[in-house]
Amino acid sequence: MMMVHSMSRDMMNRESPDKGLDSGKYVRYTPEQVEALERVYTECPKPSSLRRQQLIRECPILSNIEPKQIKVWFQNRRCREKQRKEAARLQTVNRKLNAMNKLLMEENDRLQKQVSNLVYENGHMKHQLHTASGTTTDNSCESVVVSGQQHQQQNPNPQHQQRDANNPAGLLSIAEEALAEFLSKATGTAVDWVQMIGMKPGPDSIGIVAISRNCSGIAARACGLVSLEPMKVAEILKDRPSWLRDCRSVDTLSVIPAGNGGTIELIYTQMYAPTTLAAARDFWTLRYSTCLEDGSYVVCERSLTSATGGPTGPPSSNFVRAEMKPSGFLIRPCDGGGSILHIVDHVDLDAWSVPEVMRPLYESSKILAQKMTVAALRHVRQIAQETSGEVQYGGGRQPAVLRTFSQRLCRGFNDAVNGFVDDGWSPMGSDGAEDVTVMINLSPGKFGGSQYGNSFLPSFGSGVLCAKASMLLQNVPPAVLVRFLREHRSEWADYGVDAYAAASLRASPFAVPCARAGGFPSNQVILPLAQTVEHEESLEVVRLEGHAYSPEDMGLARDMYLLQLCSGVDENVVGGCAQLVFAPIDESFADDAPLLPSGFRIIPLEQKSTPNGASANRTLDLASALEGSTRQAGEADPNGCNFRSVLTIAFQFTFDNHSRDSVASMARQYVRSIVGSIQRVALAIAPRPGSNISPISVPTSPEALTLVRWISRSYSLHTGADLFGSDSQTSGDTLLHQLWNHSDAILCCSLKTNASPVFTFANQTGLDMLETTLVALQDIMLDKTLDEPGRKALCSEFPKIMQQGYAHLPAGVCASSMGRMVSYEQATVWKVLEDDESNHCLAFMFVNWSFV
Amino acid sequence: MERLNSKLFVENCYIMKENERLRKKAELLNQENQQLLFQLKQKLSKTKNSNNGSNNDNKSSSASGQS
């Protein structure tokens, strides 16, 4: 198709001056005509034939052109556009690859120098050892110690003892020392770096990410290229709350010019606790920003402790003081514009002060890398792309506005989870059970301060109430659970509670509902608003379709809207937490609309010592990374048998003075019921231990029973035969077992017109055939499984399936999820009907299959 | 362009592999370096002690700062 079009375009534009219009084949357009056509194209790149006829009628300069030619013009125009886009894409990829290449070459250079230095030094030392004579060793030993780290030489005053850290000169010496240490981590090997698993090389890679091994505290570093000027990058990164979601506040308590053009700041930073199970952290640090001789800009930061000296930070009762070891960013200007950014984060989060089960969270350099280091790099790149106009944004909103929405959702959720006293939160008496904590805030205007603006206060009644709970989950992949919660809201949410939350945005009073999860199934429609560049986070509007309980309530049966932020649904990301946070929002969607977020956060707790210690410390295997097996590396952990994660739930509601107690008990009940729902879901989606060994793993949820009933009923309805032979049982459990243990592979796949079909269910043999698990099954697309003839056969039989209910496909070949070829003798496809005869899904039965 | 890109990609991968190798080598050499340094220091302190021990504090602090 494309070939034909582009050829005819070429002929049209260049080679047809001599051919008249009469030939009917080639047309030469005048600039005016082209302009007129271009105008239409910008409005509608694919006009209907009616629209094209109208165009000829309305536009006199086009009246001598045949409709067919106009059609061809548009086809060609679209084709050209496509080609141009493709070329632009390739160019972008090329730029990235070149930048990456440069970075890698630099690293290579550095490493080579390092190696040769070491070889030389070691040779020298060996020589000294063998021919040692006491007097000459002194000098050479000195040089050996210092020459390994050039940066150490910049350090003017390494003696701790002589320093009076309370005066500016003393602070400068701390700053210089921090700078030297930071640089030796950023570009050297002062920390034992290993490349992070799961960060694949290539054009789409964010950069080079490494994490620490066996160092005191935890450290991560990233290096990448951004298309912004160094000073701009520094400005963005210094504003930590704008990109670090866990950062509650940064207070600069004093600014001291450092004499050499640099600046020293004393900074107090508060960080949110990720769950209700541990206290929040704070940092008291010195930050030093300065230019280096080679033109690069550095911002480095380290904690002021009794060891370093310096003024002591503000006291804090609700926080545990954590230590930041020399960290920061080095921004080097890049030849073709833009900068090369090196980020190092090195902290000691005082893991010993948290409950043992939570400790991995505070000891994982992977989590640090994801939450801080990579987040910083991502944020800068996101802004760079927005500035360059590469980002498409939804809903006619500026990306900055959408980002503010995401930040506010996150911050509001963090505020709810942490419930700080200085925000106005106080605990409310429990009802005996301790599983759910309820806190109230009678001065909601106080929290968030200016970021909510004035619109916050009047919107939230006399107070805000928050019910929260945390629980440990066993063997539940966070990404899968969050995906489930997002896609199947009706499985856990209560329509009445949603309606209550939505109503609090309006003036009209709304009776406090009694919470019962899944009481009224409500339809949700998810409308995407924005996605970050790497797709790791998406902002969306959820429309909940209105229902009326009773005729009197008709007035209230209106659609409700939630602004929702979903992150971490990509299973392949290592060390990331998954989160679903949403807040009711009124139809106006004002930029400063008040938001009272609720939601879920699931954080994987990495095991401290994996059974085969090698996997934790495994460096990136390049060959396997090329083949995309980073995915397996990412999955290896969650599929391990003792994989744990912590789930935190927080729900916020407004209340009036008179409704306080009823709202509190509703919220408490609601969170309890959600915990119940999640436990059920968790049980269903936890992967089977081992592969096919245990027969216990038959899914026994009511949904599975119903589905199996529908599958077998529909089969006999359409084909007149019985799926399990003559002696089939009709009772649920037996039916389920018969289907589960059926010798042929039986698979169900979704039946949606707008999306490509994915598998939703398979029996044991089906899972074996696709070499997958029930959880992973739901990511497998039918298109990928069937081969070309198989797809064709299905397409041609599809009308028959829809009409008669079933069809047989001839013998063929399909592929397992691992890419192994599977041959089958026959495939039967039938349409699975629900009880009310509506279409539910398609079922496939692959008969006599075997691996080729 | 596409070909150029894939060539660059392969090249990058190759350099990455190479870097990984160099890093390992550097690590080994560094270990050796530390060991030698230790031996050298021991020897030095022996000779110092036999002569007149004076500047030892200073040296050990800068050496530990490097590791």
PDB file of C-alpha atoms in Angstrom, chain A residues 575-818:
ATOM      1  CA  GLY A 575      12.204  -2.254  43.568  1.00  0.00           C
ATOM      2  CA  GLY A 576       9.275  -0.048  42.716  1.00  0.00           C
ATOM      3  CA  CYS A 577       6.179   0.316  44.847  1.00  0.00           C
ATOM      4  CA  ALA A 578       2.758   0.192  43.313  1.00  0.00           C
ATOM      5  CA  GLN A 579       0.121   2.678  44.208  1.00  0.00           C
ATOM      6  CA  LEU A 580      -3.458   3.599  43.377  1.00  0.00           C
ATOM      7  CA  VAL A 581      -4.593   6.951  44.746  1.00  0.00           C
ATOM      8  CA  PHE A 582      -7.816   8.713  43.868  1.00  0.00           C
ATOM      9  CA  ALA A 583      -9.896  11.648  44.995  1.00  0.00           C
ATOM     10  CA  PRO A 584     -13.425  12.660  44.105  1.00  0.00           C
ATOM     11  CA  ILE A 585     -13.512  15.709  41.896  1.00  0.00           C
ATOM     12  CA  ASP A 586     -16.469  17.713  40.661  1.00  0.00           C
ATOM     13  CA  GLU A 587     -17.398  18.078  37.019  1.00  0.00           C
ATOM     14  CA  SER A 588     -15.673  21.415  36.682  1.00  0.00           C
ATOM     15  CA  PHE A 589     -12.208  19.846  36.966  1.00  0.00           C
ATOM     16  CA  ALA A 590     -10.835  23.212  38.007  1.00  0.00           C
ATOM     17  CA  ASP A 591      -7.059  23.353  38.194  1.00  0.00           C
ATOM     18  CA  ASP A 592      -7.262  24.150  41.893  1.00  0.00           C
ATOM     19  CA  ALA A 593     -10.137  21.794  42.682  1.00  0.00           C
ATOM     20  CA  PRO A 594      -9.966  20.557  46.255  1.00  0.00           C
ATOM     21  CA  LEU A 595      -8.714  16.989  46.477  1.00  0.00           C
ATOM     22  CA  LEU A 596      -9.097  14.608  49.385  1.00  0.00           C
ATOM     23  CA  PRO A 597      -7.192  11.534  48.280  1.00  0.00           C
ATOM     24  CA  SER A 598      -7.651   7.947  49.389  1.00  0.00           C
ATOM     25  CA  GLY A 599      -6.081   4.808  48.113  1.00  0.00           C
ATOM     26  CA  PHE A 600      -3.662   1.936  48.325  1.00  0.00           C
ATOM     27  CA  ARG A 601       0.072   1.565  48.338  1.00  0.00           C
ATOM     28  CA  ILE A 602       1.882  -1.738  48.099  1.00  0.00           C
ATOM     29  CA  ILE A 603       5.586  -1.866  48.748  1.00  0.00           C
ATOM     30  CA  PRO A 604       7.568  -5.008  48.040  1.00  0.00           C
ATOM     31  CA  LEU A 605       9.768  -6.066  50.929  1.00  0.00           C
ATOM     32  CA  GLU A 606      12.858  -7.482  49.405  1.00  0.00           C
ATOM     33  CA  GLN A 607      14.337 -10.356  51.344  1.00  0.00           C
ATOM     34  CA  LYS A 608      17.495  -9.525  53.110  1.00  0.00           C
ATOM     35  CA  SER A 609      19.263 -12.697  52.179  1.00  0.00           C
ATOM     36  CA  THR A 610      17.966 -14.571  49.207  1.00  0.00           C
ATOM     37  CA  PRO A 611      18.414 -18.341  49.329  1.00  0.00           C
ATOM     38  CA  ASN A 612      20.832 -18.190  46.440  1.00  0.00           C
ATOM     39  CA  GLY A 613      22.742 -15.095  47.338  1.00  0.00           C
ATOM     40  CA  ALA A 614      23.933 -14.796  43.792  1.00  0.00           C
ATOM     41  CA  SER A 615      20.674 -13.448  42.487  1.00  0.00           C
ATOM     42  CA  ALA A 616      20.715 -10.375  44.655  1.00  0.00           C
ATOM     43  CA  ASN A 617      24.157  -9.420  43.611  1.00  0.00           C
ATOM     44  CA  ARG A 618      23.939 -10.476  40.043  1.00  0.00           C
ATOM     45  CA  THR A 619      25.253  -7.946  37.640  1.00  0.00           C
ATOM     46  CA  LEU A 620      23.567  -7.198  34.398  1.00  0.00           C
ATOM     47  CA  ASP A 621      24.096  -9.979  31.951  1.00  0.00           C
ATOM     48  CA  LEU A 622      24.303  -8.233  28.663  1.00  0.00           C
ATOM     49  CA  ALA A 623      23.477 -11.092  26.375  1.00  0.00           C
ATOM     50  CA  SER A 624      20.333 -11.976  28.238  1.00  0.00           C
ATOM     51  CA  ALA A 625      19.347  -8.345  28.513  1.00  0.00           C
ATOM     52  CA  LEU A 626      19.414  -8.153  24.767  1.00  0.00           C
ATOM     53  CA  GLU A 627      16.962 -10.972  24.481  1.00  0.00           C
ATOM     54  CA  GLY A 628      14.588  -9.264  26.823  1.00  0.00           C
ATOM     55  CA  SER A 629      15.053 -11.637  29.695  1.00  0.00           C
ATOM     56  CA  THR A 630      15.283  -8.722  32.073  1.00  0.00           C
ATOM     57  CA  ARG A 631      11.651  -9.504  32.505  1.00  0.00           C
ATOM     58  CA  GLN A 632      12.488 -12.819  34.072  1.00  0.00           C
ATOM     59  CA  ALA A 633      15.002 -11.217  36.333  1.00  0.00           C
ATOM     60  CA  GLY A 634      12.314  -8.853  37.522  1.00  0.00           C
ATOM     61  CA  GLU A 635       9.849 -11.635  38.061  1.00  0.00           C
ATOM     62  CA  ALA A 636      12.146 -13.980  39.792  1.00  0.00           C
ATOM     63  CA  ASP A 637      11.691 -12.217  43.084  1.00  0.00           C
ATOM     64  CA  PRO A 638       7.911 -11.890  43.231  1.00  0.00           C
ATOM     65  CA  ASN A 639       7.548 -15.517  42.212  1.00  0.00           C
ATOM     66  CA  GLY A 640       9.804 -16.724  44.936  1.00  0.00           C
ATOM     67  CA  CYS A 641       7.871 -18.531  47.590  1.00  0.00           C
ATOM     68  CA  ASN A 642       8.463 -16.193  50.476  1.00  0.00           C
ATOM     69  CA  PHE A 643       7.962 -12.915  48.805  1.00  0.00           C
ATOM     70  CA  ARG A 644       6.298 -10.358  51.029  1.00  0.00           C
ATOM     71  CA  SER A 645       4.961  -6.892  50.569  1.00  0.00           C
ATOM     72  CA  VAL A 646       3.251  -4.390  52.792  1.00  0.00           C
ATOM     73  CA  LEU A 647      -0.074  -2.868  51.854  1.00  0.00           C
ATOM     74  CA  THR A 648      -1.221   0.439  53.259  1.00  0.00           C
ATOM     75  CA  ILE A 649      -4.784   1.619  52.857  1.00  0.00           C
ATOM     76  CA  ALA A 650      -6.000   5.097  53.759  1.00  0.00           C
ATOM     77  CA  PHE A 651      -9.446   6.496  53.114  1.00  0.00           C
ATOM     78  CA  GLN A 652     -10.426  10.071  53.867  1.00  0.00           C
ATOM     79  CA  PHE A 653     -13.884  11.511  54.327  1.00  0.00           C
ATOM     80  CA  THR A 654     -15.265  14.850  55.347  1.00  0.00           C
ATOM     81  CA  PHE A 655     -17.756  15.151  58.150  1.00  0.00           C
ATOM     82  CA  ASP A 656     -19.943  17.691  59.902  1.00  0.00           C
ATOM     83  CA  ASN A 657     -20.079  18.117  63.623  1.00  0.00           C
ATOM     84  CA  HIS A 658     -23.224  16.054  64.013  1.00  0.00           C
ATOM     85  CA  SER A 659     -22.135  13.250  61.674  1.00  0.00           C
ATOM     86  CA  ARG A 660     -18.698  12.669  63.097  1.00  0.00           C
ATOM     87  CA  ASP A 661     -19.324   9.385  64.838  1.00  0.00           C
ATOM     88  CA  SER A 662     -21.381   7.859  62.082  1.00  0.00           C
ATOM     89  CA  VAL A 663     -18.774   8.800  59.481  1.00  0.00           C
ATOM     90  CA  ALA A 664     -16.081   7.311  61.699  1.00  0.00           C
ATOM     91  CA  SER A 665     -17.859   4.004  62.055  1.00  0.00           C
ATOM     92  CA  MET A 666     -18.704   3.955  58.354  1.00  0.00           C
ATOM     93  CA  ALA A 667     -15.067   4.616  57.442  1.00  0.00           C
ATOM     94  CA  ARG A 668     -13.866   1.938  59.827  1.00  0.00           C
ATOM     95  CA  GLN A 669     -16.304  -0.631  58.468  1.00  0.00           C
ATOM     96  CA  TYR A 670     -15.465   0.340  54.932  1.00  0.00           C
ATOM     97  CA  VAL A 671     -11.735  -0.099  55.365  1.00  0.00           C
ATOM     98  CA  ARG A 672     -12.371  -3.439  57.061  1.00  0.00           C
ATOM     99  CA  SER A 673     -14.509  -4.637  54.202  1.00  0.00           C
ATOM    100  CA  ILE A 674     -11.855  -3.524  51.728  1.00  0.00           C
ATOM    101  CA  VAL A 675      -9.211  -5.417  53.677  1.00  0.00           C
ATOM    102  CA  GLY A 676     -11.480  -8.454  53.374  1.00  0.00           C
ATOM    103  CA  SER A 677     -11.864  -7.993  49.630  1.00  0.00           C
ATOM    104  CA  ILE A 678      -8.143  -7.622  49.194  1.00  0.00           C
ATOM    105  CA  GLN A 679      -7.454 -10.767  51.162  1.00  0.00           C
ATOM    106  CA  ARG A 680      -9.769 -12.649  48.843  1.00  0.00           C
ATOM    107  CA  VAL A 681      -8.172 -11.132  45.759  1.00  0.00           C
ATOM    108  CA  ALA A 682      -4.680 -11.739  47.111  1.00  0.00           C
ATOM    109  CA  LEU A 683      -5.461 -15.386  47.588  1.00  0.00           C
ATOM    110  CA  ALA A 684      -6.676 -15.671  44.028  1.00  0.00           C
ATOM    111  CA  ILE A 685      -3.755 -13.904  42.393  1.00  0.00           C
ATOM    112  CA  ALA A 686      -0.895 -15.309  44.415  1.00  0.00           C
ATOM    113  CA  PRO A 687       1.157 -17.395  42.018  1.00  0.00           C
ATOM    114  CA  ARG A 688       1.241 -21.108  42.424  1.00  0.00           C
ATOM    115  CA  PRO A 689       4.339 -22.316  44.211  1.00  0.00           C
ATOM    116  CA  GLY A 690       6.325 -24.532  41.892  1.00  0.00           C
ATOM    117  CA  SER A 691       4.883 -25.198  38.496  1.00  0.00           C
ATOM    118  CA  ASN A 692       2.372 -27.983  38.089  1.00  0.00           C
ATOM    119  CA  ILE A 693       3.009 -29.969  41.194  1.00  0.00           C
ATOM    120  CA  SER A 694       0.280 -29.092  43.596  1.00  0.00           C
ATOM    121  CA  PRO A 695      -3.294 -29.914  42.666  1.00  0.00           C
ATOM    122  CA  ILE A 696      -4.526 -27.604  45.447  1.00  0.00           C
ATOM    123  CA  SER A 697      -4.129 -24.687  43.182  1.00  0.00           C
ATOM    124  CA  VAL A 698      -7.514 -25.099  41.529  1.00  0.00           C
ATOM    125  CA  PRO A 699      -9.032 -21.640  41.752  1.00  0.00           C
ATOM    126  CA  THR A 700     -12.093 -21.983  43.899  1.00  0.00           C
ATOM    127  CA  SER A 701     -13.441 -18.480  43.924  1.00  0.00           C
ATOM    128  CA  PRO A 702     -17.180 -18.101  43.244  1.00  0.00           C
ATOM    129  CA  GLU A 703     -16.240 -16.285  40.042  1.00  0.00           C
ATOM    130  CA  ALA A 704     -14.295 -19.293  38.827  1.00  0.00           C
ATOM    131  CA  LEU A 705     -17.216 -21.604  39.626  1.00  0.00           C
ATOM    132  CA  THR A 706     -19.603 -19.412  37.700  1.00  0.00           C
ATOM    133  CA  LEU A 707     -17.267 -19.123  34.751  1.00  0.00           C
ATOM    134  CA  VAL A 708     -16.805 -22.861  34.562  1.00  0.00           C
ATOM    135  CA  ARG A 709     -20.554 -23.358  34.658  1.00  0.00           C
ATOM    136  CA  TRP A 710     -20.978 -20.887  31.800  1.00  0.00           C
ATOM    137  CA  ILE A 711     -18.212 -22.513  29.769  1.00  0.00           C
ATOM    138  CA  SER A 712     -19.643 -26.008  29.939  1.00  0.00           C
ATOM    139  CA  ARG A 713     -23.267 -24.909  29.613  1.00  0.00           C
ATOM    140  CA  SER A 714     -22.480 -22.837  26.520  1.00  0.00           C
ATOM    141  CA  TYR A 715     -20.538 -25.713  24.999  1.00  0.00           C
ATOM    142  CA  SER A 716     -23.373 -28.148  25.254  1.00  0.00           C
ATOM    143  CA  LEU A 717     -25.874 -25.489  24.205  1.00  0.00           C
ATOM    144  CA  HIS A 718     -24.030 -24.747  20.962  1.00  0.00           C
ATOM    145  CA  THR A 719     -22.601 -28.093  19.993  1.00  0.00           C
ATOM    146  CA  GLY A 720     -25.187 -30.380  21.515  1.00  0.00           C
ATOM    147  CA  ALA A 721     -22.349 -32.460  22.957  1.00  0.00           C
ATOM    148  CA  ASP A 722     -21.107 -32.511  26.489  1.00  0.00           C
ATOM    149  CA  LEU A 723     -17.726 -31.112  27.366  1.00  0.00           C
ATOM    150  CA  PHE A 724     -16.954 -33.815  29.884  1.00  0.00           C
ATOM    151  CA  GLY A 725     -18.544 -36.783  28.198  1.00  0.00           C
ATOM    152  CA  SER A 726     -21.789 -38.357  29.357  1.00  0.00           C
ATOM    153  CA  ASP A 727     -21.121 -38.742  33.062  1.00  0.00           C
ATOM    154  CA  SER A 728     -20.719 -35.055  33.733  1.00  0.00           C
ATOM    155  CA  GLN A 729     -21.829 -33.578  36.984  1.00  0.00           C
ATOM    156  CA  THR A 730     -23.667 -30.372  37.332  1.00  0.00           C
ATOM    157  CA  SER A 731     -22.575 -29.499  40.825  1.00  0.00           C
ATOM    158  CA  GLY A 732     -20.141 -26.592  40.889  1.00  0.00           C
ATOM    159  CA  ASP A 733     -17.114 -28.082  42.572  1.00  0.00           C
ATOM    160  CA  THR A 734     -17.011 -31.267  40.552  1.00  0.00           C
ATOM    161  CA  LEU A 735     -17.538 -29.350  37.360  1.00  0.00           C
ATOM    162  CA  LEU A 736     -14.634 -27.103  38.247  1.00  0.00           C
ATOM    163  CA  HIS A 737     -12.375 -30.072  38.899  1.00  0.00           C
ATOM    164  CA  GLN A 738     -13.416 -31.763  35.694  1.00  0.00           C
ATOM    165  CA  LEU A 739     -12.610 -28.690  33.676  1.00  0.00           C
ATOM    166  CA  TRP A 740      -9.398 -27.984  35.550  1.00  0.00           C
ATOM    167  CA  ASN A 741      -8.140 -31.525  34.945  1.00  0.00           C
ATOM    168  CA  HIS A 742      -9.493 -31.837  31.413  1.00  0.00           C
ATOM    169  CA  SER A 743      -6.885 -33.387  29.144  1.00  0.00           C
ATOM    170  CA  ASP A 744      -7.323 -30.766  26.452  1.00  0.00           C
ATOM    171  CA  ALA A 745      -6.224 -27.188  26.860  1.00  0.00           C
ATOM    172  CA  ILE A 746      -9.254 -25.043  27.577  1.00  0.00           C
ATOM    173  CA  LEU A 747      -8.709 -21.310  27.529  1.00  0.00           C
ATOM    174  CA  CYS A 748     -10.959 -18.303  27.728  1.00  0.00           C
ATOM    175  CA  CYS A 749     -10.223 -15.020  26.156  1.00  0.00           C
ATOM    176  CA  SER A 750     -11.827 -11.634  26.388  1.00  0.00           C
ATOM    177  CA  LEU A 751     -14.311 -10.546  23.802  1.00  0.00           C
ATOM    178  CA  LYS A 752     -13.982  -6.838  23.361  1.00  0.00           C
ATOM    179  CA  THR A 753     -14.397  -5.025  20.117  1.00  0.00           C
ATOM    180  CA  ASN A 754     -11.977  -2.236  20.891  1.00  0.00           C
ATOM    181  CA  ALA A 755      -9.031  -4.146  22.297  1.00  0.00           C
ATOM    182  CA  SER A 756      -7.122  -7.143  21.126  1.00  0.00           C
ATOM    183  CA  PRO A 757      -8.286 -10.234  22.970  1.00  0.00           C
ATOM    184  CA  VAL A 758      -6.295 -11.391  25.985  1.00  0.00           C
ATOM    185  CA  PHE A 759      -6.615 -14.644  27.883  1.00  0.00           C
ATOM    186  CA  THR A 760      -8.631 -14.500  31.046  1.00  0.00           C
ATOM    187  CA  PHE A 761      -8.718 -18.079  32.213  1.00  0.00           C
ATOM    188  CA  ALA A 762      -7.164 -21.437  31.442  1.00  0.00           C
ATOM    189  CA  ASN A 763      -7.340 -24.889  32.907  1.00  0.00           C
ATOM    190  CA  GLN A 764      -4.223 -26.655  34.068  1.00  0.00           C
ATOM    191  CA  THR A 765      -3.480 -28.142  30.658  1.00  0.00           C
ATOM    192  CA  GLY A 766      -4.035 -24.728  29.102  1.00  0.00           C
ATOM    193  CA  LEU A 767      -1.512 -23.177  31.452  1.00  0.00           C
ATOM    194  CA  ASP A 768       0.929 -25.943  30.630  1.00  0.00           C
ATOM    195  CA  MET A 769       0.467 -25.386  26.942  1.00  0.00           C
ATOM    196  CA  LEU A 770       1.115 -21.662  27.221  1.00  0.00           C
ATOM    197  CA  GLU A 771       3.838 -22.290  29.818  1.00  0.00           C
ATOM    198  CA  THR A 772       2.420 -19.697  32.140  1.00  0.00           C
ATOM    199  CA  THR A 773       0.564 -19.147  35.393  1.00  0.00           C
ATOM    200  CA  LEU A 774      -2.959 -17.952  36.034  1.00  0.00           C
ATOM    201  CA  VAL A 775      -1.638 -14.504  36.891  1.00  0.00           C
ATOM    202  CA  ALA A 776       0.713 -14.057  33.989  1.00  0.00           C
ATOM    203  CA  LEU A 777      -1.888 -15.528  31.669  1.00  0.00           C
ATOM    204  CA  GLN A 778      -3.825 -12.308  31.677  1.00  0.00           C
ATOM    205  CA  ASP A 779      -1.023 -10.500  29.886  1.00  0.00           C
ATOM    206  CA  ILE A 780      -0.933 -12.925  27.003  1.00  0.00           C
ATOM    207  CA  MET A 781      -2.651 -11.855  23.856  1.00  0.00           C
ATOM    208  CA  LEU A 782      -4.481 -14.258  21.616  1.00  0.00           C
ATOM    209  CA  ASP A 783      -2.860 -12.652  18.560  1.00  0.00           C
ATOM    210  CA  LYS A 784       0.556 -13.509  19.866  1.00  0.00           C
ATOM    211  CA  THR A 785      -0.380 -17.095  20.544  1.00  0.00           C
ATOM    212  CA  LEU A 786      -1.947 -18.047  17.236  1.00  0.00           C
ATOM    213  CA  ASP A 787       0.206 -18.111  14.169  1.00  0.00           C
ATOM    214  CA  GLU A 788      -0.738 -16.414  10.926  1.00  0.00           C
ATOM    215  CA  PRO A 789      -2.868 -19.248   9.450  1.00  0.00           C
ATOM    216  CA  GLY A 790      -4.475 -19.700  12.853  1.00  0.00           C
ATOM    217  CA  ARG A 791      -5.441 -16.046  13.031  1.00  0.00           C
ATOM    218  CA  LYS A 792      -6.782 -16.180   9.485  1.00  0.00           C
ATOM    219  CA  ALA A 793      -8.822 -19.267  10.231  1.00  0.00           C
ATOM    220  CA  LEU A 794     -10.265 -17.662  13.323  1.00  0.00           C
ATOM    221  CA  CYS A 795     -11.101 -14.473  11.462  1.00  0.00           C
ATOM    222  CA  SER A 796     -12.929 -16.303   8.715  1.00  0.00           C
ATOM    223  CA  GLU A 797     -14.833 -18.442  11.205  1.00  0.00           C
ATOM    224  CA  PHE A 798     -15.605 -15.552  13.515  1.00  0.00           C
ATOM    225  CA  PRO A 799     -19.005 -14.646  12.006  1.00  0.00           C
ATOM    226  CA  LYS A 800     -19.973 -18.291  12.241  1.00  0.00           C
ATOM    227  CA  ILE A 801     -18.980 -18.395  15.897  1.00  0.00           C
ATOM    228  CA  MET A 802     -21.053 -15.348  16.600  1.00  0.00           C
ATOM    229  CA  GLN A 803     -24.068 -16.780  14.759  1.00  0.00           C
ATOM    230  CA  GLN A 804     -24.011 -20.487  15.539  1.00  0.00           C
ATOM    231  CA  GLY A 805     -22.072 -20.125  18.739  1.00  0.00           C
ATOM    232  CA  TYR A 806     -19.140 -22.332  17.798  1.00  0.00           C
ATOM    233  CA  ALA A 807     -16.717 -23.389  15.080  1.00  0.00           C
ATOM    234  CA  HIS A 808     -13.918 -25.866  14.594  1.00  0.00           C
ATOM    235  CA  LEU A 809     -10.530 -24.662  13.427  1.00  0.00           C
ATOM    236  CA  PRO A 810      -8.262 -27.051  11.513  1.00  0.00           C
ATOM    237  CA  ALA A 811      -5.018 -28.432  12.903  1.00  0.00           C
ATOM    238  CA  GLY A 812      -2.341 -25.805  13.313  1.00  0.00           C
ATOM    239  CA  VAL A 813       0.512 -24.382  15.277  1.00  0.00           C
ATOM    240  CA  CYS A 814       0.548 -21.845  18.073  1.00  0.00           C
ATOM    241  CA  ALA A 815       3.209 -20.436  20.374  1.00  0.00           C
ATOM    242  CA  SER A 816       3.560 -20.651  24.140  1.00  0.00           C
ATOM    243  CA  SER A 817       4.408 -17.572  26.151  1.00  0.00           C
ATOM    244  CA  MET A 818       8.020 -18.687  26.070  1.00  0.00           C
TER     245      MET A 818
END
